[in-house]
mmCIF file of C-alpha atoms in Angstrom:
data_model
loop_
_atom_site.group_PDB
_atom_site.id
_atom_site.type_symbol
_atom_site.label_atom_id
_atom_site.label_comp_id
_atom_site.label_asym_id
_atom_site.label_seq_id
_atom_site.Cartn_x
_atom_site.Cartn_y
_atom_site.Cartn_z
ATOM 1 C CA UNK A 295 -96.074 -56.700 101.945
ATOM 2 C CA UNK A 296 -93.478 -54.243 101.996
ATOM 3 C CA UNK A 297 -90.081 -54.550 99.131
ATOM 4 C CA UNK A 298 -87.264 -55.581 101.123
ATOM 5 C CA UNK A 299 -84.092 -53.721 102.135
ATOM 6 C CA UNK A 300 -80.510 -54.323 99.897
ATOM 7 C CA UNK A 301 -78.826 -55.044 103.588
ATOM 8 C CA UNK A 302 -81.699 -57.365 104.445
ATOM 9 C CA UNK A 303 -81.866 -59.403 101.322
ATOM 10 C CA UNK A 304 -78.012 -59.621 101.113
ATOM 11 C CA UNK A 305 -77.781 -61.215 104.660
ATOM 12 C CA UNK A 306 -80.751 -63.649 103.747
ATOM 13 C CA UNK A 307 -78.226 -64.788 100.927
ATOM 14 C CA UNK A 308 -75.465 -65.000 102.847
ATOM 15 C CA UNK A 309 -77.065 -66.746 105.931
ATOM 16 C CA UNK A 310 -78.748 -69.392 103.528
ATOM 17 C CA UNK A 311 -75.339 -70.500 102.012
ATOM 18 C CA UNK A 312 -74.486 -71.261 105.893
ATOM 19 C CA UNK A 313 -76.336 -74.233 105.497
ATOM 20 C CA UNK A 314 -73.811 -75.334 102.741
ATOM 21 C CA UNK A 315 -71.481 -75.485 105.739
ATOM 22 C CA UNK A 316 -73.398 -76.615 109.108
ATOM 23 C CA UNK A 317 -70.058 -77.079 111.150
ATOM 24 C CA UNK A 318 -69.751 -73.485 110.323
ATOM 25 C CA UNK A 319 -72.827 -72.730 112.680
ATOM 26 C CA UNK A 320 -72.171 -72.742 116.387
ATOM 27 C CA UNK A 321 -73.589 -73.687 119.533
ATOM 28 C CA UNK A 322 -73.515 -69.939 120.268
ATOM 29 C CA UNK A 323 -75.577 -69.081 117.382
ATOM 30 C CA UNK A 324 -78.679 -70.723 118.213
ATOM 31 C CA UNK A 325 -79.016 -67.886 120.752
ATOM 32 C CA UNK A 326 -77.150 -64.559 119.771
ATOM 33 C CA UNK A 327 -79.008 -63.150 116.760
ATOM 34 C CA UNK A 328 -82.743 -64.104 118.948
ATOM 35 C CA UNK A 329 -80.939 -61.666 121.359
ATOM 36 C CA UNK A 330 -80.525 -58.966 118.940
ATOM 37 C CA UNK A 331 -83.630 -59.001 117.246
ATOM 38 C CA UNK A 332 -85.479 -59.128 120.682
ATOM 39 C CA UNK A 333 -83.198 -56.378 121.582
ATOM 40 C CA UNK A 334 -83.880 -54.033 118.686
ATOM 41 C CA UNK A 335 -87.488 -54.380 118.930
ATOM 42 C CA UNK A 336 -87.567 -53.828 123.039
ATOM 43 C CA UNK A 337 -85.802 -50.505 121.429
ATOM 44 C CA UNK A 338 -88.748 -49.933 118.656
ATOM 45 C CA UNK A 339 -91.725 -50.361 120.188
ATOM 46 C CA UNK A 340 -90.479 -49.031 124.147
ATOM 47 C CA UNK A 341 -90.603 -52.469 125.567
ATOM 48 C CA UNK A 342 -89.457 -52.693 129.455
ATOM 49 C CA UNK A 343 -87.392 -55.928 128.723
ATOM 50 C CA UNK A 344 -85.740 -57.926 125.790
ATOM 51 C CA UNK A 345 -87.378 -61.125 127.797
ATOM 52 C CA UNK A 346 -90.475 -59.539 127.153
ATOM 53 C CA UNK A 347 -90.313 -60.411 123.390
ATOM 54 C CA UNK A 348 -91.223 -63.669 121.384
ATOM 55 C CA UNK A 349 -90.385 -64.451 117.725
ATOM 56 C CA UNK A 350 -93.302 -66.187 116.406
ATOM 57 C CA UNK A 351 -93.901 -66.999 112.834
ATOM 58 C CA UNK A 352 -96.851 -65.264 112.003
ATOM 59 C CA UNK A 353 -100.051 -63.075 113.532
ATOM 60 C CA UNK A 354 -101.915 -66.216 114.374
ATOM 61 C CA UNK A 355 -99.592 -67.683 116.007
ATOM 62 C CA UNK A 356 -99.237 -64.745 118.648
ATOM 63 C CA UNK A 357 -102.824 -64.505 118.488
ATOM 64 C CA UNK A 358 -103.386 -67.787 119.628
ATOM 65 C CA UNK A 359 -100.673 -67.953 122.596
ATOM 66 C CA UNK A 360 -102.742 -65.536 124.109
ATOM 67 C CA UNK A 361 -106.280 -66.653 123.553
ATOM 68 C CA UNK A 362 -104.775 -70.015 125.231
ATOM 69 C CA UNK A 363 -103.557 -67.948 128.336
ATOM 70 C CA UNK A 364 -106.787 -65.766 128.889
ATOM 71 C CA UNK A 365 -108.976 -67.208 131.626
ATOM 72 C CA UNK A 366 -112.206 -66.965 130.011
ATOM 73 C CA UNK A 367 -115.398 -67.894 131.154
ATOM 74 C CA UNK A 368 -119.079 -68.237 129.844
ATOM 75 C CA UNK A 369 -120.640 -65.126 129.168
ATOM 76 C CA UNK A 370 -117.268 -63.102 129.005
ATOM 77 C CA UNK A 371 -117.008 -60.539 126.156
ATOM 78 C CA UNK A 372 -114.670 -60.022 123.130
ATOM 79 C CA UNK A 373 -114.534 -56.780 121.634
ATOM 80 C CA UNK A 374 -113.412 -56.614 117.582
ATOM 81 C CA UNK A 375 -113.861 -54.391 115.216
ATOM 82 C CA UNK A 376 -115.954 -54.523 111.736
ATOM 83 C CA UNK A 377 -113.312 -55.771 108.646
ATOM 84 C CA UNK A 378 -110.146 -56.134 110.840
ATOM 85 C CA UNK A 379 -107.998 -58.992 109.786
ATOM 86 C CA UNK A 380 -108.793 -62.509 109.766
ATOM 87 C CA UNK A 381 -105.663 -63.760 112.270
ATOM 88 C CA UNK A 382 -107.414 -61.705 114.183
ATOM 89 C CA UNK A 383 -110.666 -62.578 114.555
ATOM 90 C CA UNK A 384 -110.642 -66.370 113.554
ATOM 91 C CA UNK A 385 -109.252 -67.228 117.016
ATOM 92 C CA UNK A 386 -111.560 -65.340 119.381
ATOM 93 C CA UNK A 387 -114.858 -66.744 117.368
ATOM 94 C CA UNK A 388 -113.605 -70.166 117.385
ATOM 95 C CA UNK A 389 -113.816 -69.055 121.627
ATOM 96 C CA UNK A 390 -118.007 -68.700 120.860
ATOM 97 C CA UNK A 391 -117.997 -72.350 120.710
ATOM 98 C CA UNK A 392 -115.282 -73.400 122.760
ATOM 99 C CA UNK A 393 -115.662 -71.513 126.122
ATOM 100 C CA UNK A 394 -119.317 -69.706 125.504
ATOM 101 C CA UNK A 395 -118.023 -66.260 125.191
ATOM 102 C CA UNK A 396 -119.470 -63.464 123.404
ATOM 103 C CA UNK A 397 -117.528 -62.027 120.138
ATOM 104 C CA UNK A 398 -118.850 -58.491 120.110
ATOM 105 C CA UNK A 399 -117.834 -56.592 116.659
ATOM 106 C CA UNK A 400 -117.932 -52.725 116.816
ATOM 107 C CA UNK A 401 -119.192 -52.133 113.364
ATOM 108 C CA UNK A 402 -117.877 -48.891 110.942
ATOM 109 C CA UNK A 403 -119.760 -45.860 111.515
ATOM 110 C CA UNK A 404 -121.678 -44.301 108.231
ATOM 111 C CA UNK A 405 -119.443 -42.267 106.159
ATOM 112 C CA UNK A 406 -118.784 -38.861 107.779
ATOM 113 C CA UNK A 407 -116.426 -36.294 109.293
ATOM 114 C CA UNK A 408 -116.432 -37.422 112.355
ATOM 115 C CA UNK A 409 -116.432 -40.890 111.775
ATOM 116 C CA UNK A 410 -113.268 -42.158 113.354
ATOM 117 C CA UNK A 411 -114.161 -40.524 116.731
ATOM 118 C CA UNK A 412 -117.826 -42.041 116.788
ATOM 119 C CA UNK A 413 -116.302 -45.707 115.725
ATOM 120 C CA UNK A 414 -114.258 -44.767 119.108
ATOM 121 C CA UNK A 415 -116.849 -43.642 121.119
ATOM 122 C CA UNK A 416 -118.457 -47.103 120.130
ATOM 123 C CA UNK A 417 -115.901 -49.037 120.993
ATOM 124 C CA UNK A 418 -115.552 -47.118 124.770
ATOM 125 C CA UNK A 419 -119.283 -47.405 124.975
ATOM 126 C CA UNK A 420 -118.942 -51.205 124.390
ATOM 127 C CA UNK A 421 -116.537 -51.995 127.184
ATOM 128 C CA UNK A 422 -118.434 -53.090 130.224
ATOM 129 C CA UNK A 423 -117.627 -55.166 133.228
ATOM 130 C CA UNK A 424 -118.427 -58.710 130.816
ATOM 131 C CA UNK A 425 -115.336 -57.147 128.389
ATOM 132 C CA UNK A 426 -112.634 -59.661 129.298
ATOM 133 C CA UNK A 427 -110.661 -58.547 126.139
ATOM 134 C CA UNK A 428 -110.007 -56.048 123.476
ATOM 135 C CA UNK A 429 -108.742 -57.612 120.086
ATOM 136 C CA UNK A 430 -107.864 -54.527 117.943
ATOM 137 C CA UNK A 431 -105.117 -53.303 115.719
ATOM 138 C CA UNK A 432 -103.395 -49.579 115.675
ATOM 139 C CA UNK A 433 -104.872 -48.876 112.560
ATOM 140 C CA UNK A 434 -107.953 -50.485 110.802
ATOM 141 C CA UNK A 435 -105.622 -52.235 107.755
ATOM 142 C CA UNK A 436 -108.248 -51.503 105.205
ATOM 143 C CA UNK A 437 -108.235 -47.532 105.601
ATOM 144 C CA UNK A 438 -106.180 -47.003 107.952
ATOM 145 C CA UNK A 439 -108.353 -45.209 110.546
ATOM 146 C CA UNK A 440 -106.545 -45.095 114.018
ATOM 147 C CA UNK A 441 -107.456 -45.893 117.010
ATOM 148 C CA UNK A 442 -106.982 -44.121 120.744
ATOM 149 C CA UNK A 443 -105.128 -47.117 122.253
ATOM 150 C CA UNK A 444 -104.569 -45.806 125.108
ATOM 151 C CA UNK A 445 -108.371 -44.543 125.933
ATOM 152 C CA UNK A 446 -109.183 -48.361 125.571
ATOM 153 C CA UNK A 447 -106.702 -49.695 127.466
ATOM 154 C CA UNK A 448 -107.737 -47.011 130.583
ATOM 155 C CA UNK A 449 -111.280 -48.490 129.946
ATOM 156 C CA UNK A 450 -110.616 -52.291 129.369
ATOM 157 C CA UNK A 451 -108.021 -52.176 132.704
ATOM 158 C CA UNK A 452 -111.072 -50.902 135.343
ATOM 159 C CA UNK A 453 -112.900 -54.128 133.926
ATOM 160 C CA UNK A 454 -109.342 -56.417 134.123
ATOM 161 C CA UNK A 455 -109.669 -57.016 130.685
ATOM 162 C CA UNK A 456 -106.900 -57.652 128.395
ATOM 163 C CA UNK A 457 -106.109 -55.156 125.719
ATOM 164 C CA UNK A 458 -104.289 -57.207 122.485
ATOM 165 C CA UNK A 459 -103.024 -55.272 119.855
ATOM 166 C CA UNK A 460 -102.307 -56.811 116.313
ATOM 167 C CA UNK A 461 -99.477 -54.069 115.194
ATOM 168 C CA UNK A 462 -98.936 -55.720 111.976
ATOM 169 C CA UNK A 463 -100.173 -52.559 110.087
ATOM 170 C CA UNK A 464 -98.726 -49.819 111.755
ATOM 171 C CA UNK A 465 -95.465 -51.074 113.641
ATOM 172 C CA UNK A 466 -92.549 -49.556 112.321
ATOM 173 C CA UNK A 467 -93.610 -47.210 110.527
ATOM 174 C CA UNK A 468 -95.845 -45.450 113.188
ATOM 175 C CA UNK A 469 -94.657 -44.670 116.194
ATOM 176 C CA UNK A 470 -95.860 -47.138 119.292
ATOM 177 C CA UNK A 471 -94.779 -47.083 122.981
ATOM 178 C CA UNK A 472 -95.647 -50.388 125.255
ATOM 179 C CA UNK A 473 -94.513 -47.731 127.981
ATOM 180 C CA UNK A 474 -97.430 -45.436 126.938
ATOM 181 C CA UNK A 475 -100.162 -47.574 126.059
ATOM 182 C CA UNK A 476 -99.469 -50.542 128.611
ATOM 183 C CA UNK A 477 -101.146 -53.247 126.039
ATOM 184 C CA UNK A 478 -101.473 -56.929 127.645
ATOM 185 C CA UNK A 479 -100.056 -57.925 124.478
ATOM 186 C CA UNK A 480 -98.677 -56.734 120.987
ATOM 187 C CA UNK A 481 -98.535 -59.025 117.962
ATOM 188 C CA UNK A 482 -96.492 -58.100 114.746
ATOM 189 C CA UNK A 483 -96.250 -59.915 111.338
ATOM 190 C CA UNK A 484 -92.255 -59.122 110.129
ATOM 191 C CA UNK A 485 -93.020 -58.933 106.399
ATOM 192 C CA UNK A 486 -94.686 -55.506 106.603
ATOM 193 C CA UNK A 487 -93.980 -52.010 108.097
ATOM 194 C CA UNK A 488 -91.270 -53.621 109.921
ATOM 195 C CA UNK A 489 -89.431 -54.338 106.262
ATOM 196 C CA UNK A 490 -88.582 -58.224 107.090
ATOM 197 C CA UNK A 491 -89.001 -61.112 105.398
ATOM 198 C CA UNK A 492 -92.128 -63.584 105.386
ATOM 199 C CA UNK A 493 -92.955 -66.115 108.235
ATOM 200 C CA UNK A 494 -91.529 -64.575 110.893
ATOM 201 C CA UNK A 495 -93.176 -61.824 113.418
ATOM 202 C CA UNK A 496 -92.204 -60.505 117.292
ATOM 203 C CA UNK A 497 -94.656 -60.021 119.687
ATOM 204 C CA UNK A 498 -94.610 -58.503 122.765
ATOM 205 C CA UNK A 499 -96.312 -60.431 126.259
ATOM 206 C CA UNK A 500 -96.904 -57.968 129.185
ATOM 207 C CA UNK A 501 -96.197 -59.332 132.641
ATOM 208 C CA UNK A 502 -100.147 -61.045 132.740
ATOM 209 C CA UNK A 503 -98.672 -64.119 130.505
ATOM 210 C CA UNK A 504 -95.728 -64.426 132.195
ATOM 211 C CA UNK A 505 -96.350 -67.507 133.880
ATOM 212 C CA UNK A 506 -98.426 -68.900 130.831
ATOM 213 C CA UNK A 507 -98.310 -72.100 128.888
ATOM 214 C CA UNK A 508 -97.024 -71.732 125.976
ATOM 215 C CA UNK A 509 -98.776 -73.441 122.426
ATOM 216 C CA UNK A 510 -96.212 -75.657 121.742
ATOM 217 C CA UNK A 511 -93.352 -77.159 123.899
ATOM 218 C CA UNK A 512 -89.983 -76.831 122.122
ATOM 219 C CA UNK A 513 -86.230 -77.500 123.246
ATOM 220 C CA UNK A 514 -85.185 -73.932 123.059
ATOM 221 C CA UNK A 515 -88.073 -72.544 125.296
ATOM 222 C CA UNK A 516 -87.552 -74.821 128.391
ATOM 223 C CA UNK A 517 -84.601 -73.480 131.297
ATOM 224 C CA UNK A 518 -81.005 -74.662 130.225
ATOM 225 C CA UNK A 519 -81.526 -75.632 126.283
ATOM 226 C CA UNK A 520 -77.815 -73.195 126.020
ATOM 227 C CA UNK A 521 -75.957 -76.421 127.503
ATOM 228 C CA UNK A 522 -76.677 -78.771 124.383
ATOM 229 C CA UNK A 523 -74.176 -81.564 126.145
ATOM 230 C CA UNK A 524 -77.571 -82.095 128.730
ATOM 231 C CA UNK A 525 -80.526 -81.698 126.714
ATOM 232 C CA UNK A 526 -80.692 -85.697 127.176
ATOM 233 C CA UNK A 527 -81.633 -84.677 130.625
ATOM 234 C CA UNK A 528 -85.174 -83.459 130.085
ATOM 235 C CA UNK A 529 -85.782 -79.969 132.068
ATOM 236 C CA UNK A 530 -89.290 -79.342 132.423
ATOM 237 C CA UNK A 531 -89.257 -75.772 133.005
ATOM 238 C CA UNK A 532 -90.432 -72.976 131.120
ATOM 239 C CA UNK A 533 -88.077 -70.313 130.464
ATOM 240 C CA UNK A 534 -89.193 -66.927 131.743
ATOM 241 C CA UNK A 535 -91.581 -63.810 131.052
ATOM 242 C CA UNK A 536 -92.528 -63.924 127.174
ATOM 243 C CA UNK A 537 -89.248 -65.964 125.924
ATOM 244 C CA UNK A 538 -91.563 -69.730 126.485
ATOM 245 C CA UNK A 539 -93.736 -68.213 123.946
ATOM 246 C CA UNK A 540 -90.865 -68.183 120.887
ATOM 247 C CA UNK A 541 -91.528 -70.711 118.439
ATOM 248 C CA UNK A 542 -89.869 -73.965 117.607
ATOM 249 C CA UNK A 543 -86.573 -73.353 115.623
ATOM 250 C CA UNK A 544 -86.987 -69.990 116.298
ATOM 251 C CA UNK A 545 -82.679 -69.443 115.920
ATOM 252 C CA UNK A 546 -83.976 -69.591 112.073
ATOM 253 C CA UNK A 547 -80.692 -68.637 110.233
ATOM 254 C CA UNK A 548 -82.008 -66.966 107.524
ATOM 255 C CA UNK A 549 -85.290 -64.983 108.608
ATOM 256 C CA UNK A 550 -84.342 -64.116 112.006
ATOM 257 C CA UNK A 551 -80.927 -61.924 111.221
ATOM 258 C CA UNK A 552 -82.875 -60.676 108.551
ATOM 259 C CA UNK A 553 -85.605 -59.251 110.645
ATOM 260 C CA UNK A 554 -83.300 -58.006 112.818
ATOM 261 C CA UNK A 555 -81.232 -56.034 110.036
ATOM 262 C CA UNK A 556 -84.884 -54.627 108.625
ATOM 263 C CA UNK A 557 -85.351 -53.241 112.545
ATOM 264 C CA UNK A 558 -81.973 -51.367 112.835
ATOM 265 C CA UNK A 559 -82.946 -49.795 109.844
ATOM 266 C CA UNK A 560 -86.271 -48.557 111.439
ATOM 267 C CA UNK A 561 -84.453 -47.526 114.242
ATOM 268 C CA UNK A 562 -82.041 -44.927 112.536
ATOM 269 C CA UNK A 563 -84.722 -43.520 110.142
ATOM 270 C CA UNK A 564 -87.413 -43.790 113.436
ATOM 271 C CA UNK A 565 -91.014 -44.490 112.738
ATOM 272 C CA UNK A 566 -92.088 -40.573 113.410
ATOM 273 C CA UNK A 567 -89.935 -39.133 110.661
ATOM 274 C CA UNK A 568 -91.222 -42.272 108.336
ATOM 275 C CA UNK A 569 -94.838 -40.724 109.069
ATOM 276 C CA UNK A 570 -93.549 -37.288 108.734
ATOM 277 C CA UNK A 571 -92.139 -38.345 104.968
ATOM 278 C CA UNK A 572 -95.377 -40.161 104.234
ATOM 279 C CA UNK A 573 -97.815 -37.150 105.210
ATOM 280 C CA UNK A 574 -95.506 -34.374 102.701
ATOM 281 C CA UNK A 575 -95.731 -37.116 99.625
ATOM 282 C CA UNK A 576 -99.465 -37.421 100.541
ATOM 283 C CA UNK A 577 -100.855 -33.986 101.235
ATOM 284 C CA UNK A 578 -101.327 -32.560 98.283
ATOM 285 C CA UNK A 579 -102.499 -36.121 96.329
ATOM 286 C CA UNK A 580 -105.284 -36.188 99.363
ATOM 287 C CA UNK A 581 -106.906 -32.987 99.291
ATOM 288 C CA UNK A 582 -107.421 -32.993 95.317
ATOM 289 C CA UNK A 583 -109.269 -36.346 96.131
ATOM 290 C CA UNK A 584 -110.821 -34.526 98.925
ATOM 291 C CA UNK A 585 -111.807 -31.595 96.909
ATOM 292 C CA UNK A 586 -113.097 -34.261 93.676
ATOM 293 C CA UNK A 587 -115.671 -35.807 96.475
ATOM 294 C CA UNK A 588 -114.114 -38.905 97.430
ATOM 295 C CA UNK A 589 -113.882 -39.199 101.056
ATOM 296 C CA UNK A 590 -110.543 -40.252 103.449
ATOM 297 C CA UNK A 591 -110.752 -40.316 107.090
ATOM 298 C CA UNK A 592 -108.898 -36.897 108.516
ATOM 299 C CA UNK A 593 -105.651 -36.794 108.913
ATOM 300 C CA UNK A 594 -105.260 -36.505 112.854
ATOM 301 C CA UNK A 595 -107.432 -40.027 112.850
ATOM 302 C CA UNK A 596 -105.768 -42.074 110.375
ATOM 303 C CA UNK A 597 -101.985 -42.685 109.795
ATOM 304 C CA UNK A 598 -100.384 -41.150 106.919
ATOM 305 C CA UNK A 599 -98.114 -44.470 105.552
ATOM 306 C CA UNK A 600 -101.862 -45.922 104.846
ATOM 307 C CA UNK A 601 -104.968 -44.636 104.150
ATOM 308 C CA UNK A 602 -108.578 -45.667 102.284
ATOM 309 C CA UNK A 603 -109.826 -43.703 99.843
ATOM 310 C CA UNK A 604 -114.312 -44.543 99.406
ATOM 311 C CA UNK A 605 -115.507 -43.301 96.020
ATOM 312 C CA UNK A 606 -118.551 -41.231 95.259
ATOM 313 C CA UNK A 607 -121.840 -43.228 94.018
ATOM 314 C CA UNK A 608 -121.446 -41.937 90.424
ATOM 315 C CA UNK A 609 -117.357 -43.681 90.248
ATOM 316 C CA UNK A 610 -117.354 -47.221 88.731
ATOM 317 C CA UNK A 611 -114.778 -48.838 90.658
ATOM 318 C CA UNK A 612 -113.845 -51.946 87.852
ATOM 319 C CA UNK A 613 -113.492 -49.045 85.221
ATOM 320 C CA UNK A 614 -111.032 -47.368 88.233
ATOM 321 C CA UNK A 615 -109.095 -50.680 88.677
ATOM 322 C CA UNK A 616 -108.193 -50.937 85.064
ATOM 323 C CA UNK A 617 -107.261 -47.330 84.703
ATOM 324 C CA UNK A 618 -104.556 -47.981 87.965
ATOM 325 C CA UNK A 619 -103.817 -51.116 86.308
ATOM 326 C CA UNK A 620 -102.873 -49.765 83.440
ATOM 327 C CA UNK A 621 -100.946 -47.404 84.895
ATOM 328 C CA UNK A 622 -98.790 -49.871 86.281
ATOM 329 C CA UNK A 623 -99.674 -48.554 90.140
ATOM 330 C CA UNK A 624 -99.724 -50.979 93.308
ATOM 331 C CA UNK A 625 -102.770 -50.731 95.493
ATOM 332 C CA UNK A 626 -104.893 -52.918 97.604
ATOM 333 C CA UNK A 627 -109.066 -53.104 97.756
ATOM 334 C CA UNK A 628 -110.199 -54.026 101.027
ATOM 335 C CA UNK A 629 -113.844 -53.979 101.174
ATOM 336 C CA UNK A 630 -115.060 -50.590 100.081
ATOM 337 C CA UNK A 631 -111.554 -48.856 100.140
ATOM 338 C CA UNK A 632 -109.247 -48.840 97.647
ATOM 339 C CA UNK A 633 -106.042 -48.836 100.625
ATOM 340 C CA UNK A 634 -102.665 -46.957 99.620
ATOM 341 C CA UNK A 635 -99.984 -48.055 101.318
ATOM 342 C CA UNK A 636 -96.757 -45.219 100.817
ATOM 343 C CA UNK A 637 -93.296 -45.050 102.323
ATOM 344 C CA UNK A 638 -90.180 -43.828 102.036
ATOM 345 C CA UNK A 639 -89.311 -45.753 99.137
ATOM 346 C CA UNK A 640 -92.346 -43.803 97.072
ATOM 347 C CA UNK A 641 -92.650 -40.053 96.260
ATOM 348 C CA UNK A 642 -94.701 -37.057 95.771
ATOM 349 C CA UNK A 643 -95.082 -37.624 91.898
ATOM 350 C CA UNK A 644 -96.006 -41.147 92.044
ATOM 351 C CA UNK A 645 -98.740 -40.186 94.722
ATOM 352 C CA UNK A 646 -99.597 -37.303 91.918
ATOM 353 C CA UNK A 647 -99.716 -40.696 89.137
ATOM 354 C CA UNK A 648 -102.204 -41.729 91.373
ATOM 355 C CA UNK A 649 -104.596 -39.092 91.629
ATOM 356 C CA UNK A 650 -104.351 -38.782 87.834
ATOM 357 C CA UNK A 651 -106.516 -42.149 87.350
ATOM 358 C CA UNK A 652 -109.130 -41.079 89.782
ATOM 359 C CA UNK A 653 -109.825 -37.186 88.419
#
């Protein structure tokens, strides 16, 4: 998870001690900092709407309002990829045994130049008219390899398939367009690229789940919950577009407005220039690992704020891990790849550090 912002962790302090005072907290504030955050991410990610935006409270969540609104049927297809992350994968298998469907994982191609464009090619080659969804992310969060959304979403629409996107590793700090890529659905976790705090995520619901049920039925997502005077009188319907998909309590005084502040953030630096930043710090730190024979994916198919790095046959990787340890350097190991995760708060020499243990 990412470190958090001063701004974001001084508003989380000042929003908790609200709580000290609840007569201080309005009627009105149930509602107006849901607006803003919904409005900053519309902004982020080139959302048509602000209505088109739930706040959820984690991947799984999302995940699972939209698994309950797909109408699937024996036989139909899910497409996943090899390693992606759990919340992501959990859901649609559990569909296997539920509704008969077919999970379909699009495995890793061998290690090779050209292997992010053949585990593409795979994954286009895999969509057929049984494909009644794509679950994928951006980026693969183990070595970052990216994938042509918008390819797969040309493919999985002449089937009317559903294209969900878990954004969680890429959003905010790689650029992403609803307007461009036109994805059914696109779930974030807050607590990483987008520089929030844990248990709380946004998620975007194209017009396909408008009219959907929603996982849980909770006073703020039914029609007229702003007029607290007649909640007694029970309103039974849904509010509209992706808004009946926000979670229960989802006004959360402390998490939300600090979510919110993390996004405006994003927005003034802007996720291109935050790529742009990570690719100078990384350049040089790649191609010496490059030119030592380890192998990372190439830079026009991976993003640049994470990336795996796959060791030769003759490295020891436990010897490695103690070396990085030791070093007192932060990475992740995610199956075979040891996964780097830079941003703007790292630099060229501590990229440099890193090289150091692996030469």
């Amino acid at each position: 998870m990412s470190p958090q912002l001063k701004s974001v962790e001084a508003i989380g302090i000042n929003n908790l001690k609200r709580k000290s005072n609840p007569f201080s907290i309005s009627v009105d504030d149930f509602f107006s900092e849901k607006k803003v955050l919904k409005n900053r991410f519309t902004q982020l990610i080139e959302a048509p709407d602000p209505e088109y935006i739930a706040i959820i409270p984690s991947v799984s969540y999302g995940i699972a309002n939209a698994v309950a609104n797909i109408p699937f049927l024996k036989g139909d297809e899910i497409i996943v990829l090899e390693e992606q992350f759990p919340s992501n994968y959990y859901a649609w298998k559990q569909l296997e045994k539920e509704k008969g469907v077919v999970v379909k994982t699009i495995t890793a191609p061998p290690i090779s130049k050209d292997r992010a464009s053949r585990w593409n090619t795979d994954i286009l080659n895999t969509i057929s008219k049984k494909t009644k969804c794509v679950a994928i992310p951006q980026v693969h969060w183990a070595d970052g390899t990216l994938f042509n959304l918008r390819e797969i979403k040309e493919k999985v629409a002449q089937a009317d398939g559903y294209l969900i996107i878990d954004g969680t590793q890429s959003v905010g700090a790689m650029p992403f367009s609803v307007n461009e890529i036109q994805p059914d659905a696109l779930i974030c976790g807050g607590y990483k690229w987008l520089l929030g705090p844990y248990s709380i995520g946004v998620a975007y619901y194209g017009e396909r789940f408008h009219n959907g049920t929603p996982i849980e039925n909770n006073w703020m997502n039914h029609i007229g919950s702003e007029n607290f005077t007649n909640l007694v009188n029970y309103n039974h319907l849904l509010k509209p577009k992706a808004t009946r998909y926000d979670v229960g309590e989802s006004s959360n005084f402390i998490l939300t407005p600090m979510l919110s502040e993390a996004i405006k953030q994003l927005l003034e630096w802007k996720p291109a220039n935050i790529q742009e930043y990570c690719k100078s710090i990384n350049q040089k730190a790649i191609n010496t690992l490059l030119e030592n024979g380890y192998f990372i994916e190439d830079a026009a198919n991976r993003g640049h704020h994470l990336f795996g790095i796959y060791l030769p046959k003759n490295r020891d990787i436990e010897t490695l891990k103690s070396k990085i340890k030791s070093q007192n350097i932060s990475v992740s190991y995610r199956g075979n790849a040891i996964r780097v995760s830079p941003s703007v708060y790292n630099s060229k020499e501590e990229l440099e550090k890193l090289v150091s243990c692996f030469i």
